[in-house]
Structures are given as C-alpha cells and as structure tokens.
Coordinates of C-alpha atoms and ligand atoms in Angstrom, one line a residue:
X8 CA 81.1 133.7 56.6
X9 CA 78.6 133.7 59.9
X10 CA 77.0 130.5 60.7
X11 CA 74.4 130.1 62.9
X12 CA 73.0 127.2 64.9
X13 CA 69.9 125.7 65.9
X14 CA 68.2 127.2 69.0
X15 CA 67.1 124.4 71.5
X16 CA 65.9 124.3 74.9
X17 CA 67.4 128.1 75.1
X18 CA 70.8 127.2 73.5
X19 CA 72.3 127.4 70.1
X20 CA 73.3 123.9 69.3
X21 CA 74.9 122.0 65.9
X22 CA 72.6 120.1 63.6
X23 CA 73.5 116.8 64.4
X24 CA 73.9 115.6 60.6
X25 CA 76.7 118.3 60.8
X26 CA 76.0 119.4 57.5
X27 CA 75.0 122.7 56.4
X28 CA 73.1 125.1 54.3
X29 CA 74.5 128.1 52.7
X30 CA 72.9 131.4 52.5
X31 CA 73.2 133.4 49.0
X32 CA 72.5 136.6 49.1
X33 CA 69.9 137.4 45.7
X34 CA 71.8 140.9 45.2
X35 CA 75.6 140.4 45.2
X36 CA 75.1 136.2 45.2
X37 CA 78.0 136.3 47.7
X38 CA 77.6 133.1 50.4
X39 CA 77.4 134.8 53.6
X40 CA 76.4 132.7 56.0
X41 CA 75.8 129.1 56.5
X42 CA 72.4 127.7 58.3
X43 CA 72.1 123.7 59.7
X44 CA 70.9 121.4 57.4
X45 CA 68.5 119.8 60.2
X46 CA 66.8 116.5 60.0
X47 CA 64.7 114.1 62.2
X48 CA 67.1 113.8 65.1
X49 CA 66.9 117.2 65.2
X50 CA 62.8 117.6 65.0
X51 CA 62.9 115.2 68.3
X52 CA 65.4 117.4 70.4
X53 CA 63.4 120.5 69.9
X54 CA 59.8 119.0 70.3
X55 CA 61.2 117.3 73.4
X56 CA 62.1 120.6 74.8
X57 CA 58.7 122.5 73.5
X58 CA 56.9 119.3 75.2
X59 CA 59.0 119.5 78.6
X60 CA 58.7 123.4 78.7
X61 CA 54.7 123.0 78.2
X62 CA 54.7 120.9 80.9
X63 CA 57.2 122.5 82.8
X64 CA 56.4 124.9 86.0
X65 CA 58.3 127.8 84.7
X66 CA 56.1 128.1 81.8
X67 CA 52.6 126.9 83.3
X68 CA 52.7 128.9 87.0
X69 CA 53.5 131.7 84.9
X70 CA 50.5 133.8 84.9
X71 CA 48.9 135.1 81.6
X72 CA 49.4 138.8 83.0
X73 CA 53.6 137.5 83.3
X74 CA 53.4 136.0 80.2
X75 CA 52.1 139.3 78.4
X76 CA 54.9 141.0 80.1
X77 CA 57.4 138.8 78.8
X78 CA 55.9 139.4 75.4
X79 CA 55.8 143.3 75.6
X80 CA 59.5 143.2 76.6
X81 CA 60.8 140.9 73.6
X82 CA 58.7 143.9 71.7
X83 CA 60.6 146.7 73.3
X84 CA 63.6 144.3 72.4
X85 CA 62.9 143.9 68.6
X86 CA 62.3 147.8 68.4
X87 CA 65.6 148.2 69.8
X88 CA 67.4 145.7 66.9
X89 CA 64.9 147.0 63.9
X90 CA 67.8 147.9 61.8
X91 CA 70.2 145.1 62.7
X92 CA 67.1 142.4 62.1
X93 CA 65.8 144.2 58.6
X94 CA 69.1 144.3 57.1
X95 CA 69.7 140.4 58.1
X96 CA 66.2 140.0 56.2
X97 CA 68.0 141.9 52.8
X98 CA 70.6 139.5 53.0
X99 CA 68.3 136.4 53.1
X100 CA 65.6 137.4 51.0
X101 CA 66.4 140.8 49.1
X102 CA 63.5 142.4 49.7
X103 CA 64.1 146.4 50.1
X104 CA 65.6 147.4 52.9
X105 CA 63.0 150.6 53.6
X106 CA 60.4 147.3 53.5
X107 CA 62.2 145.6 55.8
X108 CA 62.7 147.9 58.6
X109 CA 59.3 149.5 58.0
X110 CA 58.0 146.0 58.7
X111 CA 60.4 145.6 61.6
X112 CA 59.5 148.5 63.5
X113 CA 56.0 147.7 62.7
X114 CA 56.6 144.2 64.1
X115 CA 56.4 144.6 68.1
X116 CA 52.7 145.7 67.8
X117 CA 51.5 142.2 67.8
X118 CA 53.8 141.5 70.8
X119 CA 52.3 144.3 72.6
X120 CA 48.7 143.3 71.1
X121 CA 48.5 140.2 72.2
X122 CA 50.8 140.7 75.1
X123 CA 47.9 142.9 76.3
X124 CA 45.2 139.5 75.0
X125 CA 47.1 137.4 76.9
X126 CA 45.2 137.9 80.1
X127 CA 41.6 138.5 78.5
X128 CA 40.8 134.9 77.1
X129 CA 38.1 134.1 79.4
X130 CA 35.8 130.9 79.6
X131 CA 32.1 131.6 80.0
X132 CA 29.6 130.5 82.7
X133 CA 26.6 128.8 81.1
X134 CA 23.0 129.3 82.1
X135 CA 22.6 125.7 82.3
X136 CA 19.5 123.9 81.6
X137 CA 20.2 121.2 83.9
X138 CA 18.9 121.2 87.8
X139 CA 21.6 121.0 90.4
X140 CA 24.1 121.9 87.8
X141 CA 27.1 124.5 87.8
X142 CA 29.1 124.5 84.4
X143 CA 31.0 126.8 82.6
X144 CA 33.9 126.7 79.9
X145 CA 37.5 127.3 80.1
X146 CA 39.9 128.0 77.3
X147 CA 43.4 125.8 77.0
X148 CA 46.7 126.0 75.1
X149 CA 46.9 123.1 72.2
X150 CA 50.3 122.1 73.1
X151 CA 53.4 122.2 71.1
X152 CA 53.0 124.0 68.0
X153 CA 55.3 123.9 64.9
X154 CA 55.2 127.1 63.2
X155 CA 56.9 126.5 58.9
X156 CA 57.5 129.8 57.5
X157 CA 58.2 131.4 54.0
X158 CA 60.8 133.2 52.6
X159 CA 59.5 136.4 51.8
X160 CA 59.1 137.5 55.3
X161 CA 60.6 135.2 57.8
X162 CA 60.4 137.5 61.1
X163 CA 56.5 138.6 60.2
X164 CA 55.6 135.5 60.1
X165 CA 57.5 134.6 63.1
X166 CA 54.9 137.4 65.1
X167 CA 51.9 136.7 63.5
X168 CA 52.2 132.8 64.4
X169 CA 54.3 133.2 67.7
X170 CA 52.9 136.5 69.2
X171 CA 49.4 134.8 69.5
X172 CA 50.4 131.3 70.2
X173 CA 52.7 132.1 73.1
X174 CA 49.9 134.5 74.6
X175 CA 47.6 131.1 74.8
X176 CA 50.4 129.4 76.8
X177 CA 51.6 126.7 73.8
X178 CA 55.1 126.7 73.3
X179 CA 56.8 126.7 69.8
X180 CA 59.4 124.9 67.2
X181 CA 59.9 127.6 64.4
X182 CA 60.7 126.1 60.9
X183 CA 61.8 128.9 58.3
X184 CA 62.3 128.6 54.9
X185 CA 65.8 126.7 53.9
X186 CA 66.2 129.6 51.5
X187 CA 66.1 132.3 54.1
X188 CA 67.2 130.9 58.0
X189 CA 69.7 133.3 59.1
X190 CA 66.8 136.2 60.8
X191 CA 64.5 133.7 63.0
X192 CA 67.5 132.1 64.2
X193 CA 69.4 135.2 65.1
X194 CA 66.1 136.3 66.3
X195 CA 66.0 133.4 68.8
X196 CA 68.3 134.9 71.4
X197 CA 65.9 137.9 71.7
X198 CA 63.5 135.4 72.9
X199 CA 66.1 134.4 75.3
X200 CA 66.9 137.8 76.3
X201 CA 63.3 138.7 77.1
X202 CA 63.0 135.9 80.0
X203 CA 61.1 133.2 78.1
X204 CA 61.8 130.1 79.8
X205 CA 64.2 127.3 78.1
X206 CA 62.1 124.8 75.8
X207 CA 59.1 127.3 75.0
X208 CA 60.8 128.9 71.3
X209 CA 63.1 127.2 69.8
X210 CA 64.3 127.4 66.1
X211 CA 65.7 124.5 63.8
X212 CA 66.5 125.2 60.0
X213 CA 66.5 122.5 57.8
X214 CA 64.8 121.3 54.3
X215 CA 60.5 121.2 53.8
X216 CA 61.0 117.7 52.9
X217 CA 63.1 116.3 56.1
X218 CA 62.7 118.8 59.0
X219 CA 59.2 120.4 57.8
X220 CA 57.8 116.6 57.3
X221 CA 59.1 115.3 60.3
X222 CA 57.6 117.6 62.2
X223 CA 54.4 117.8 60.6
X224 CA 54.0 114.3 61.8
X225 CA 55.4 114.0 64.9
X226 CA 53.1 112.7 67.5
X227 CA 54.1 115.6 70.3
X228 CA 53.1 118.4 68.0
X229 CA 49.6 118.9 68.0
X230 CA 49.0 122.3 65.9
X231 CA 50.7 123.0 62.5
X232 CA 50.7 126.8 61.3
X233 CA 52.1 127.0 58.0
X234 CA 52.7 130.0 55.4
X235 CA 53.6 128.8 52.4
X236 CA 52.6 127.6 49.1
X237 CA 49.2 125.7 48.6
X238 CA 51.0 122.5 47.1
X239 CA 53.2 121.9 50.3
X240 CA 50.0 123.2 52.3
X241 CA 47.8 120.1 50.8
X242 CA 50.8 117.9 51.6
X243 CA 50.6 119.2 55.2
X244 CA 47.2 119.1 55.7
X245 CA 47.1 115.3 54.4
X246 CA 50.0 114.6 56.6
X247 CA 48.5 116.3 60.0
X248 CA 45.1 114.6 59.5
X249 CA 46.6 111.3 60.4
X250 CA 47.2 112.3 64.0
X251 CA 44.3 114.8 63.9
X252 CA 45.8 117.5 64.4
X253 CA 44.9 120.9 64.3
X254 CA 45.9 122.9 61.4
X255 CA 46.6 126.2 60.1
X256 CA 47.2 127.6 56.3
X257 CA 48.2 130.8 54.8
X258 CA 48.9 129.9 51.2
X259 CA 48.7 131.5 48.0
X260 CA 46.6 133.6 45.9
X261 CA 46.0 135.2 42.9
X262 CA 44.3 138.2 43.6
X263 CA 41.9 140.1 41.4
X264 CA 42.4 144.6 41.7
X265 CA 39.3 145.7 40.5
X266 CA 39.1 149.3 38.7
X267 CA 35.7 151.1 37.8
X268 CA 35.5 154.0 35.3
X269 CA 34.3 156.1 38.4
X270 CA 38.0 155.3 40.0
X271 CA 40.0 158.1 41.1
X272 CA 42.5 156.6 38.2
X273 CA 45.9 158.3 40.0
X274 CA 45.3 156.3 42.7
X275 CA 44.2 153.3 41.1
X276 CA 47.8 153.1 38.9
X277 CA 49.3 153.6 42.2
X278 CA 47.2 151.3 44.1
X279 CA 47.9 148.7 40.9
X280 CA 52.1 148.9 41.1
X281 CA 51.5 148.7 44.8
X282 CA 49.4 145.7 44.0
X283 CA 52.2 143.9 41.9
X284 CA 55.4 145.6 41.9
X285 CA 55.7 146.0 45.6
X286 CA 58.0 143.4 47.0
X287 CA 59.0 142.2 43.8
X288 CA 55.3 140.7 43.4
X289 CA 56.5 138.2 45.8
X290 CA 53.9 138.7 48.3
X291 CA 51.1 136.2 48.8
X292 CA 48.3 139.4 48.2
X293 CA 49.8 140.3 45.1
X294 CA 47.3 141.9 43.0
X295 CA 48.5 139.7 40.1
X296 CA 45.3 139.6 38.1
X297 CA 44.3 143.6 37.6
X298 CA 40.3 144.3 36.1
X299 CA 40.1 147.5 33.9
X300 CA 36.4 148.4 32.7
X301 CA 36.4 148.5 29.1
X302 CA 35.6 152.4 29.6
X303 CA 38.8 153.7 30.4
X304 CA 40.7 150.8 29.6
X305 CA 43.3 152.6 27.5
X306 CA 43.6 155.9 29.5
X307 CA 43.9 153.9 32.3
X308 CA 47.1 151.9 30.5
X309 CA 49.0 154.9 29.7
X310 CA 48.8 156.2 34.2
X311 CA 49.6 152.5 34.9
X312 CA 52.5 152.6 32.2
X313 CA 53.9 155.9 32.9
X314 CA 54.4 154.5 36.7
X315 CA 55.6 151.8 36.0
X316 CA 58.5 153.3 33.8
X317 CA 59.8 155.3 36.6
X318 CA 60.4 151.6 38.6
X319 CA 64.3 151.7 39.9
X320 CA 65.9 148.3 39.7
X321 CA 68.7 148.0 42.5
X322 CA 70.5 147.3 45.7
X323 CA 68.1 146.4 47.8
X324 CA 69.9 148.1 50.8
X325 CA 69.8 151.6 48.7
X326 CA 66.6 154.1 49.3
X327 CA 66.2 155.3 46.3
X328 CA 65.8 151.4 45.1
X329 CA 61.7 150.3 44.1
X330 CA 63.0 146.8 43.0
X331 CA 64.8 144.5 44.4
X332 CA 66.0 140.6 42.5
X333 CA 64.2 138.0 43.1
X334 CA 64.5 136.0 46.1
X335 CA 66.0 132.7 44.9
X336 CA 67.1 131.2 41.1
X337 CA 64.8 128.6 41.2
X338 CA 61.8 131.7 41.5
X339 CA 63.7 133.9 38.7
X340 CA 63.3 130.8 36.8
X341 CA 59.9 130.0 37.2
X342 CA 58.7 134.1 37.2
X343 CA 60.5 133.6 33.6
X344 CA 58.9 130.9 32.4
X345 CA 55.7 132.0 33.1
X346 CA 56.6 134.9 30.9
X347 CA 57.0 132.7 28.4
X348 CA 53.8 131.0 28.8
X349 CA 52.0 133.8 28.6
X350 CA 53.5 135.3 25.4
X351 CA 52.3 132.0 24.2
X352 CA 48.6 131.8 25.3
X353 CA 49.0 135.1 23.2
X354 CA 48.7 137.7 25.8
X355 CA 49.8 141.1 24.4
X356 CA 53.0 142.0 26.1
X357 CA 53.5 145.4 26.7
X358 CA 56.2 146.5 29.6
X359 CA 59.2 144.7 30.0
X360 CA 58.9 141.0 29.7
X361 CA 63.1 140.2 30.2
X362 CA 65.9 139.3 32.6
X363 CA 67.7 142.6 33.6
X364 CA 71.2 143.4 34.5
X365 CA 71.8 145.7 37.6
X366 CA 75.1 146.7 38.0
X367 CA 76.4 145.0 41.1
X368 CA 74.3 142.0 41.3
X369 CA 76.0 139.4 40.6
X370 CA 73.7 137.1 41.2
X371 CA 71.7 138.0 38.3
X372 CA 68.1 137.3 39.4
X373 CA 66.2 140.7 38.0
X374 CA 63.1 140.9 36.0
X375 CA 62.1 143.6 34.6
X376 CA 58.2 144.7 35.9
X377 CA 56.2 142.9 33.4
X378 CA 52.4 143.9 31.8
X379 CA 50.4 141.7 29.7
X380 CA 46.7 143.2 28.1
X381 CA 44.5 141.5 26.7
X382 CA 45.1 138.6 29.2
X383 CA 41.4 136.5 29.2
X384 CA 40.7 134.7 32.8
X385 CA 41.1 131.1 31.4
X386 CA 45.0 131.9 30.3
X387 CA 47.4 130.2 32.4
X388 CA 48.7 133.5 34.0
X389 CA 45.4 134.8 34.8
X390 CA 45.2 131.4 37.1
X391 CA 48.3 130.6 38.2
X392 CA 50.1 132.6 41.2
X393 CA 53.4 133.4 39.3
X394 CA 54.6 135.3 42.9
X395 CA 57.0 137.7 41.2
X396 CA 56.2 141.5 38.9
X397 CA 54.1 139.9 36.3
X398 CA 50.4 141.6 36.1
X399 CA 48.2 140.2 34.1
X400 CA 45.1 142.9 32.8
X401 CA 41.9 141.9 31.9
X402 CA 39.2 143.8 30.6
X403 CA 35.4 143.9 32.0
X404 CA 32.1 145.5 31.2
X405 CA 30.3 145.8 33.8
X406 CA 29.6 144.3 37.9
X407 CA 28.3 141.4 36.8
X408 CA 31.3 140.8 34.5
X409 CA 33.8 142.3 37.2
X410 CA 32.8 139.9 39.7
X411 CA 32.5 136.9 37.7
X412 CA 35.9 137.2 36.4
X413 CA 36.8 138.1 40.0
X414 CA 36.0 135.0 41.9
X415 CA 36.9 132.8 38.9
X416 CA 39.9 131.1 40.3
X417 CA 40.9 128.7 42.6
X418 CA 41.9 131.0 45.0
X419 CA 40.8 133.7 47.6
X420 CA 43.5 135.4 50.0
X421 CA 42.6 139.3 48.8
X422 CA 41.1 141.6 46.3
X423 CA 41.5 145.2 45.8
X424 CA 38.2 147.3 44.4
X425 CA 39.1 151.1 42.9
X426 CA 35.6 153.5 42.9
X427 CA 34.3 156.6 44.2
X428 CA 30.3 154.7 44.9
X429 CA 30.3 153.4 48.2
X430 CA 27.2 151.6 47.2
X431 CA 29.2 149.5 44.6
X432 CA 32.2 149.3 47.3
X433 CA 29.7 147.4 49.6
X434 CA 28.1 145.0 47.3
X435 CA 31.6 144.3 46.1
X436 CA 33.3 143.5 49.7
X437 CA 30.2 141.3 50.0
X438 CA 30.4 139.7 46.4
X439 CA 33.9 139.0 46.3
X440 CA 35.6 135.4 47.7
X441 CA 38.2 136.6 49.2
X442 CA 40.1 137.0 53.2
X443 CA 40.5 140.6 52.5
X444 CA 39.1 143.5 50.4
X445 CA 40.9 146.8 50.2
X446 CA 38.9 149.5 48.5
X447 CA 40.8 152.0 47.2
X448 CA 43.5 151.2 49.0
X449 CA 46.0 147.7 48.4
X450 CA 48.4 145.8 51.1
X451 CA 47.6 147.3 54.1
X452 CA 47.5 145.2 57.2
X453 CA 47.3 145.2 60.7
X454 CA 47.7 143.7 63.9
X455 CA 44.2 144.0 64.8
X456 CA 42.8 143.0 61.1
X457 CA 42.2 138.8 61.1
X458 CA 44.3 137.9 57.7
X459 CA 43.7 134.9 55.9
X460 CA 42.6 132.9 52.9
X461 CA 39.3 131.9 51.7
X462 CA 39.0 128.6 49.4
X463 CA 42.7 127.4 48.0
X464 CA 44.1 130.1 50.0
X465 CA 43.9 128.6 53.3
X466 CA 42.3 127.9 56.8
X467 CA 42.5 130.2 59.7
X468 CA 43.2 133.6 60.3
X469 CA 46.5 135.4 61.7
X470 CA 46.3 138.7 63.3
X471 CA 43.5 140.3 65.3
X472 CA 41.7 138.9 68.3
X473 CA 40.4 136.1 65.9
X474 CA 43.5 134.2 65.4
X475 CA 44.5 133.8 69.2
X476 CA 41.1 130.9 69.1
X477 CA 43.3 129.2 66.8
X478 CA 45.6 128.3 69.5
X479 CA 43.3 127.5 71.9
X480 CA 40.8 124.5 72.7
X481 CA 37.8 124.6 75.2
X482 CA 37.0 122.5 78.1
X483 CA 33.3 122.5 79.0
X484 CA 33.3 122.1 83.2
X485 CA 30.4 119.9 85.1
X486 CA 30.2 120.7 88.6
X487 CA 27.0 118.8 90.3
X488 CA 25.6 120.5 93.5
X489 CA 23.1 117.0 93.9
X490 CA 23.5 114.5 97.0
X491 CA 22.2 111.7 95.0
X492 CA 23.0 110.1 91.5
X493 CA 20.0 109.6 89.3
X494 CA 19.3 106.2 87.1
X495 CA 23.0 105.7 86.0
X496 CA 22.1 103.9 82.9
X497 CA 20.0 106.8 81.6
X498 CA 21.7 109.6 79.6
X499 CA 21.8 112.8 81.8
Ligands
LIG21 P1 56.9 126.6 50.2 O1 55.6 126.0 50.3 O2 57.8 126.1 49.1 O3 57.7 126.6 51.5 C1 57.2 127.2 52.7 C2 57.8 126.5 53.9 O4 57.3 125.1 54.0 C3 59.3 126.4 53.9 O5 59.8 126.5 55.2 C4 59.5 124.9 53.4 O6 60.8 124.4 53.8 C5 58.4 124.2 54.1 N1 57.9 123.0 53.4 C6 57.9 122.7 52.1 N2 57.4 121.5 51.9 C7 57.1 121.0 53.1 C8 56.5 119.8 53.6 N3 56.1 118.8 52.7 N4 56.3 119.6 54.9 C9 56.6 120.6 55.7 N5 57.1 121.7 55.4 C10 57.4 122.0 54.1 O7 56.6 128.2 49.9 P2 57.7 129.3 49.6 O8 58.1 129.2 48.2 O9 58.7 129.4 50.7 O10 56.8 130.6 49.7 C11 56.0 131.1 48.7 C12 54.5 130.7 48.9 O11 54.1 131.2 50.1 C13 53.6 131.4 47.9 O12 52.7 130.5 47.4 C14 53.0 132.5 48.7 O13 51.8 133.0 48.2 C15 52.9 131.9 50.0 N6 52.7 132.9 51.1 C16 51.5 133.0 51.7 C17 51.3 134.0 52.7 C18 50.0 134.1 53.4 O14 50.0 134.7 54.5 N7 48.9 133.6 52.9 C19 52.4 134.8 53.0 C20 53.6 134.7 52.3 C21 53.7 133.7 51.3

C-alpha cells in the first residue's frame, strides 16, 4: 500500500495525529494507499510556512517575469507525468482514464496562460482631479490562500485555483477532498521540482470538518477558494466572514439542456449524454435537468434512448469503457436514493433506474444511466443536484415556457441551448441565469473562458484573465508635488 505525506515548507512530513486515511479505489475497492488524517496542528505548520514564504525574499524579489517562468516549467513538468498523474486520478476517483489524461495534458495551459499573465497585471495612472497631485494604482497579492478541492477532479482544480493565484504572487495550502488525496500530494513534488521556493505550495489532507475548518478560520489565511458543494460552501462563507476574508465558491448546479424542435436532434442526444452521462454525471455542469419542446418530444426520446443503450459500464482504466462507478459509497447511496424519490414523485422511469454489477468491481458502486419523462420542475429531482447519471426530462411549449422552467431553481453554474436560429441562441444566452451557456455544444471549457456560478452556484470566476482579479487587491498611491499643507482639518 503507498502512503503519502503532507507536503510542508517543501518537504513531505507525517500528520502529526499519526493517524491516517485510506484510499479505496471505486472499481476494484482494493485499499491502495493511505493519505494523513490532518488536523489543526497541522493547518498551523503549513500556514506558517505559506505566511513566511509570502514574506520571504525568495518569493517576493522574485520578479513576475521569474515567477511565470517557474510556472511554464511546472507545465512542461505536468506534460511530461500526464499519464503517471491521470492514472493516480482513476485510482482516487474512478473517473475514465481517456478523461483523465485528456484533462491532464490539457492541464499545463493554464500554467503557461497565466505564466504568460503573470507579468501583465498592471496598476493604472489616474488623471487626477486634484492640483499638485500624482496618483495611480497598483495591484497586490492577498496573502496566503487556502485552496479546498473536490473529488471529481482534484489536479484541475489544483490549476484553475493555483495557476492564477501563484502568478499574483500569494502563496498556497491545498486542501483536497479526504475521499481522493493521493494526486495533489504526489503532485506536490512537481512543484518542488519546478524551482518554487519552500513555503509557497504546500499540500495537507485531512477531513472538511477538522483541517478544511481550521483553515477556513485561521487568522493568517486571508482568501478562501473552494469547489465543492453549496452546503459546505455556505458553512465557509459564514465562517470566513468573521475575519473578512475574501472568498471564493464553485459550487453546485443543476443545469437546465435546452432542446428546440429546430435542433439538429443527432447532436442534441449527443450533446444530452454528454450533458449527464459524461463523468458519471458527477460533474458540477451536469446537464441534469434536460428541456424537450413538446414537438418532438417523443422522436427526440427514442435518439436520446438509442444512445444511451450503447453506454459501456467498466474499468475505468479500459478505452473502450463510457462508464465508470461512482466515486465514493456514500454518493452511490445517495444517486440511489434519489432514484427512489423520484419513482415516487411519480416520474416515469424509462432507462435503467438500478444498481449494476460489472464484472471486476468489487467495490460495487455502478448505476446504471438513468432517464425519467415526464419529470415537472417542482419534483425533487428536477431541483435537487443528484451529481451522478440521473437526467431528469421535462417537457416545454414554447420560449417563454423554456426559460421559465430554465431559471426556476436555486441554482445557475451552466445551461446548454440546442437550435439552428441564432436569433433564439442570443436571446437565450441573454435570458438564461446561468455562468455559462453552451449552444449546441455541452462541457467544453477553457483556460481562457472565466467559469463560474451565478446565484446558489457560487462567487467568482476561475479561468480566463478574469479570475487572476480574484487574487489580487488594489492600492490607490498619493504622491503630493505641493510645498505647503493646506487647512489640515479640512477633508482634501
Ligand atoms: P464537499 O462540499 O463535500 O467537499 C468539498 C471539499 O470541501 C472537500 O475537500 C471537503 O473535505 C471540504 N469541506 C467539507 N466541509 C467543509 C467545511 N465545513 N469547511 C472546510 N472544508 C470543508 O463536496 P464534494 O462532495 O467533494 O464535491 C461535490 C460537489 O462539488 C458537488 O456539489 C459539485 O457540484 C461541486 N463541484 C463544483 C464545481 C464547480 O467548479 N462549480 C466543480 C466540481 C464539483
């Protein structure tokens, strides 16, 4: 069994509770590897170190051009271990290998992007109102920032927070999920290998409840990005407004795929399993809540069903595999359950609907891709984010009705809109409450799109040039080119 440590101040150190958590792997449920159960002794050490390396030389004489350099090269370093990183993910989180490494070698473009950003956050000189004054702004790092991950894609999330937090000069404690530790720590000593002084990354695995809360509310850390669910994001957000600190939130959704009779419908089925069935449906954009016009309703059922038979259940690790288990028991519990539910708020099941056995997985945590019709928006699975294959389908009439039933929910991370009229695409990207719209097209993203969630979906944005001003404060700059001081007990 591997066991990994916690990485501190640029070493790989014991948890000092000496206890452990084990890693099960959701295909074969063999324990592979063990992870430090970390706690608030812990959270101290590797703020300490963030803190010191923030303040340290190494880190602040470095210019933002050597900083970017630093970054590029841990990018030409994750390219090189793609394979080697995507496979650890499989064993942490069982997500399909082919996933895995395609988001792997995707992964070192927002090192290089915002390697290349690190040098191009300039302040502004103002055309002051005021005689005999020169003032202009400059743009700071926050401080330490404490970066809480999920476990559906630990080492993304590591970029997407890291990538532009470290180009604006903070340094970083990484948190993962307790499910799913083993990548970012491993990851760690790329960090180390790419020249990034001591102190500034550092990696501690532990419990939400002990080390996610202790950092949340220790006084060093002054910026919180967290991806996760919206009920541990609240608790965040409550906890971090007591020292004031500045917050970030990818959280859940429950995402409404829009398809119009016009649709190209091929495309839309395929666009709709991409929507749920990718990643298990455990993926925070799933398109869970899927908006047929009456029209073609039925037509459209039989493309949608006629995909969704030819869905492989496997090892994750094989090619040929569209399905993987789901990540943990307690999810495979709850994405049951919720099957339950909604066979009784009477939704019509009509695809799968069970547990599954895969030969091999002896952890037995497959569910079969799952369809309810006639799902109406005030049924718990049309509201809920289930995060796992379970599309609900809804029927609509017309706009009016499509959007309505759209941006009824609490939520708003992403929406997917299926037609051939560009006029309708446009009033829909404009009508629809949500961080992203894909028409005709679902989960795409980039390193240069901002990604995040509108209402119960979250603050902030990741990715893009956008989300580096999340990491950043500005300092307005008074010079005075007077030789006398005015009335000092008037306001100037
Ligand atoms: P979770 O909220 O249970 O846990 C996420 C992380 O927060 C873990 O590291 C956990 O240990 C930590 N945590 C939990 N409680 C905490 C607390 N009180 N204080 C500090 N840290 C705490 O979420 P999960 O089950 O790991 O992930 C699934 C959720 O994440 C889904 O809701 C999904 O939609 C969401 N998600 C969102 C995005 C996005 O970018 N918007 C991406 C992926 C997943």
């Amino acid at each position: 069994m591997k066991t990994y440590r916690h990485f501190i101040n640029g070493q790989y150190v014991d948890s000092t509770s000496g206890e452990w958590i084990e890693s099960i792997d959701p295909f074969s449920g063999e324990v592979w590897a063990r992870a430090p159960k970390g706690n608030e002794e812990d959270v101290n050490l590797a703020v300490a170190a963030a803190k010191a390396a923030f303040e340290n030389s190494d880190w602040t004489d470095l210019s933002a051009s050597a900083r970017g350099k630093l970054m590029r090269k841990l990018g030409d370093l994750v390219a090189d271990n793609a394979d080697r990183l995507a496979a650890l993910e499989v064993k942490d989180n069982g997500k399909l290998f082919s996933e895995m490494k395609a988001q792997m070698v995707y992964h070192p473009e927002w090192w290089y992007y915002f390697g290349g950003l690190a040098d191009k956050i300039e302040g502004s000189i103002v055309p002051i109102d005021k005689k005999d004054a020169f003032s202009y702004t400059m743009y700071e790092p926050l401080g330490v920032v404490a970066a809480i991950t999920a476990w559906n894609s630990p080492l993304l999330f590591i970029a997407w927070k890291c990538a532009p937090a470290l180009a604006a000069g903070n340094t970083v404690v990484v948190k993962p999920s307790e499910f799913t530790s083993a990548s970012s720590l491993e990851y760690a000593s790329l960090v180390k290998e790419a020249g990034f002084p001591d102190g500034v990354f550092n990696v501690i695995s532990g419990y939400g409840a002990d080390v996610g809360a202790s950092l949340v509310s220790h006084p060093d850390v002054s910026k919180i990005t967290f991806t996760g669910s919206d009920l541990s994001g609240q608790k965040i957000y409550e906890s971090a407004a007591k020292n004031i600190k500045h917050v970030s939130l990818e959280l859940g959704g429950k995402s409404p795929n829009i398809v119009f009779e016009d649709a190209d419908l091929d495309m839309a089925a395929k666009g709709a399993v991409a929507g749920i069935f990718g990643a298990t449906g455990q993926t925070c954009v799933a398109g869970s809540r899927l908006l047929v016009q009456e029209s073609i309703h039925d037509e459209f059922m039989e493309r949608l069903l006629d995909l969704a038979k030819s869905a492989r259940l496997g090892n994750p690790m094989d090619s040929g595999t569209h399905i993987g288990p789901v990540t943990t028991p307690q999810q495979y519990q709850k994405v049951l359950s919720y099957i339950d539910i909604a066979k009784q708020e009477g939704a019509e099941l009509v695809f799968g609907g069970s547990a599954c056995k895969v030969p091999g997985a002896d952890a037995n945590q497959f569910v079969e891709p799952t369809i309810f019709t006639n799902v109406s928006n005030d049924m718990r699975i049309a509201q809920e984010e289930i995060f796992g294959p379970v599309l609900s389908v809804l029927k609509f009439k017309d706009e009016e009705e499509a959007i309505k039933i759209g941006n009824d929910v609490v939520y708003g991370l992403a929406a997917g809109v299926w037609t051939k009229d560009i006029r309708r695409a446009m009033r829909f990207t404009k009508a629809l409450k949500a961080g992203t719209v894909w028409v005709n097209t679902y989960r795409a993203f980039s390193y240069m799109m901002p990604f995040g969630g509108m209402k119960r979906s979250g603050l902030g944005r990741e990715s893009g040039i956008a989300a580096i001003r999340d990491y950043l404060q500005v300092k307005s700059v008074w010079l005075s080119t007077a030789t006398e001081m005015p009335n000092p007990f008037i306001l100037r």
